[in-house]
């Protein structure tokens, strides 16, 4: 990922386009060029933006949402080009769920998800083999991958009777999974898995962490036999910044204040929050709340700042949970310069930064995603 010199192919046309001359484009010029290129493209391009996207890109969105909403809407769009202002796995999902003639594009290929990178197919396959030394995994374990994962892991789940979940349907997906097999292998986010299992009243001691860097995940055969959920040792670098101490300080200062967090936060942060939900749920909950309420929000900074601005007129106060600035630095890479470069190329007939999942992998990943969409 990350090369700015792309070899392009579209309608038989072949050209080499260099991003470098966009690198120093002034922000205002990039904004104007985005608007102009969008006018030229019209309905041929749809711009999908995740809620963490920076403001200077988010303002151009046709559709905004959490991962579930965006993956659903990507598949329903008629546009020829799905320009995904999010991270790599989101553009992959758009490619998998869209029609074959649609093209999914990520304006900067370096926009990955550090959590998604914490699980790889090789490591998950090794885990499956090692579990197999204790129990037949295809009989006892439903593999569930968080949507924040590479397409080959979704394909693995499709092939092994498993599925995908997002932050808004994880508990429902666990119910679906336990209706089929007695245990779940959940990757790559241990926190989402633990919180969702806890909501189903699964005791913490039956949810054990699988460390992919240790033999047998660092577990004994007896622990594997007794576990209900094996939680992959992965996390989000943004959400790990939020601490119970931040909530305590807020509550001491504002006893009537309310706390809402994303389920990628640690178990202790989730436990001490008043509400837990996906990015879409966080926005809806605060927007629907009574005027004059005060909120502490445990999720990415761009979302929180935008929300604070939007509800300010109703006298609502929205505060960011961490005292240090933490953004999704990879999503942040999609800036107006990359968006202008992408859209101008599309308008000129050059497809840049296409995200294309190999057909065999896409077919199996689609099986897993379709199970998720049907179950939620
Ligand atoms: P949502 O599905 O809640 O938008 O979360 C995606 C994500 O990556 C959160 O870090
Ligand atoms: Fe990945 Fe965390 Fe960024 Fe979400 S916030 S896309 S989990 S790195």
PDB file of C-alpha atoms and ligand atoms in Angstrom, residues 50-52 65-68 89-90 113 146-148 166-168 236 239 262 264 277-280 299 331, ligand 1:
ATOM      1  CA  UNK A  50     -17.023   7.114   7.560  1.00  0.00           C
ATOM      2  CA  UNK A  51     -17.848   9.244  10.617  1.00  0.00           C
ATOM      3  CA  UNK A  52     -14.154   9.507  11.560  1.00  0.00           C
ATOM      4  CA  UNK A  65     -22.357   6.191   8.316  1.00  0.00           C
ATOM      5  CA  UNK A  66     -20.906   3.479  10.503  1.00  0.00           C
ATOM      6  CA  UNK A  67     -19.414   0.339   8.971  1.00  0.00           C
ATOM      7  CA  UNK A  68     -22.723  -1.555   8.806  1.00  0.00           C
ATOM      8  CA  UNK A  89     -11.215  -2.864   4.701  1.00  0.00           C
ATOM      9  CA  UNK A  90     -14.243  -0.625   4.086  1.00  0.00           C
ATOM     10  CA  UNK A 113      -6.716   0.031   9.933  1.00  0.00           C
ATOM     11  CA  UNK A 146     -15.040  -8.036  13.028  1.00  0.00           C
ATOM     12  CA  UNK A 147     -15.618  -6.144   9.772  1.00  0.00           C
ATOM     13  CA  UNK A 148     -12.324  -4.371  10.581  1.00  0.00           C
ATOM     14  CA  UNK A 166     -19.787  -4.845  13.103  1.00  0.00           C
ATOM     15  CA  UNK A 167     -19.877  -2.783  16.264  1.00  0.00           C
ATOM     16  CA  UNK A 168     -23.639  -2.403  15.882  1.00  0.00           C
ATOM     17  CA  UNK A 236      -7.713  -0.328  18.351  1.00  0.00           C
ATOM     18  CA  UNK A 239      -9.860   3.458  21.608  1.00  0.00           C
ATOM     19  CA  UNK A 262     -17.603   2.792  21.396  1.00  0.00           C
ATOM     20  CA  UNK A 264     -13.744  -1.003  20.940  1.00  0.00           C
ATOM     21  CA  UNK A 277     -22.686   1.885  20.652  1.00  0.00           C
ATOM     22  CA  UNK A 278     -21.355   2.137  17.121  1.00  0.00           C
ATOM     23  CA  UNK A 279     -20.428   5.520  15.687  1.00  0.00           C
ATOM     24  CA  UNK A 280     -23.928   5.860  14.201  1.00  0.00           C
ATOM     25  CA  UNK A 299     -14.521   7.571  20.296  1.00  0.00           C
ATOM     26  CA  UNK A 331      -8.131   7.455   7.970  1.00  0.00           C
TER      27      UNK A 331
HETATM   28  P1  LIG B   1     -18.317   1.747  13.415  1.00  0.00           P
HETATM   29  O1  LIG B   1     -18.780   0.539  12.704  1.00  0.00           O
HETATM   30  O2  LIG B   1     -18.966   1.919  14.750  1.00  0.00           O
HETATM   31  O3  LIG B   1     -18.430   2.955  12.562  1.00  0.00           O
HETATM   32  O4  LIG B   1     -16.789   1.553  13.807  1.00  0.00           O
HETATM   33  C1  LIG B   1     -15.788   1.402  12.870  1.00  0.00           C
HETATM   34  C2  LIG B   1     -14.485   1.619  13.469  1.00  0.00           C
HETATM   35  O5  LIG B   1     -13.477   1.362  12.855  1.00  0.00           O
HETATM   36  C3  LIG B   1     -14.398   2.111  14.821  1.00  0.00           C
HETATM   37  O6  LIG B   1     -13.067   2.272  15.170  1.00  0.00           O
END
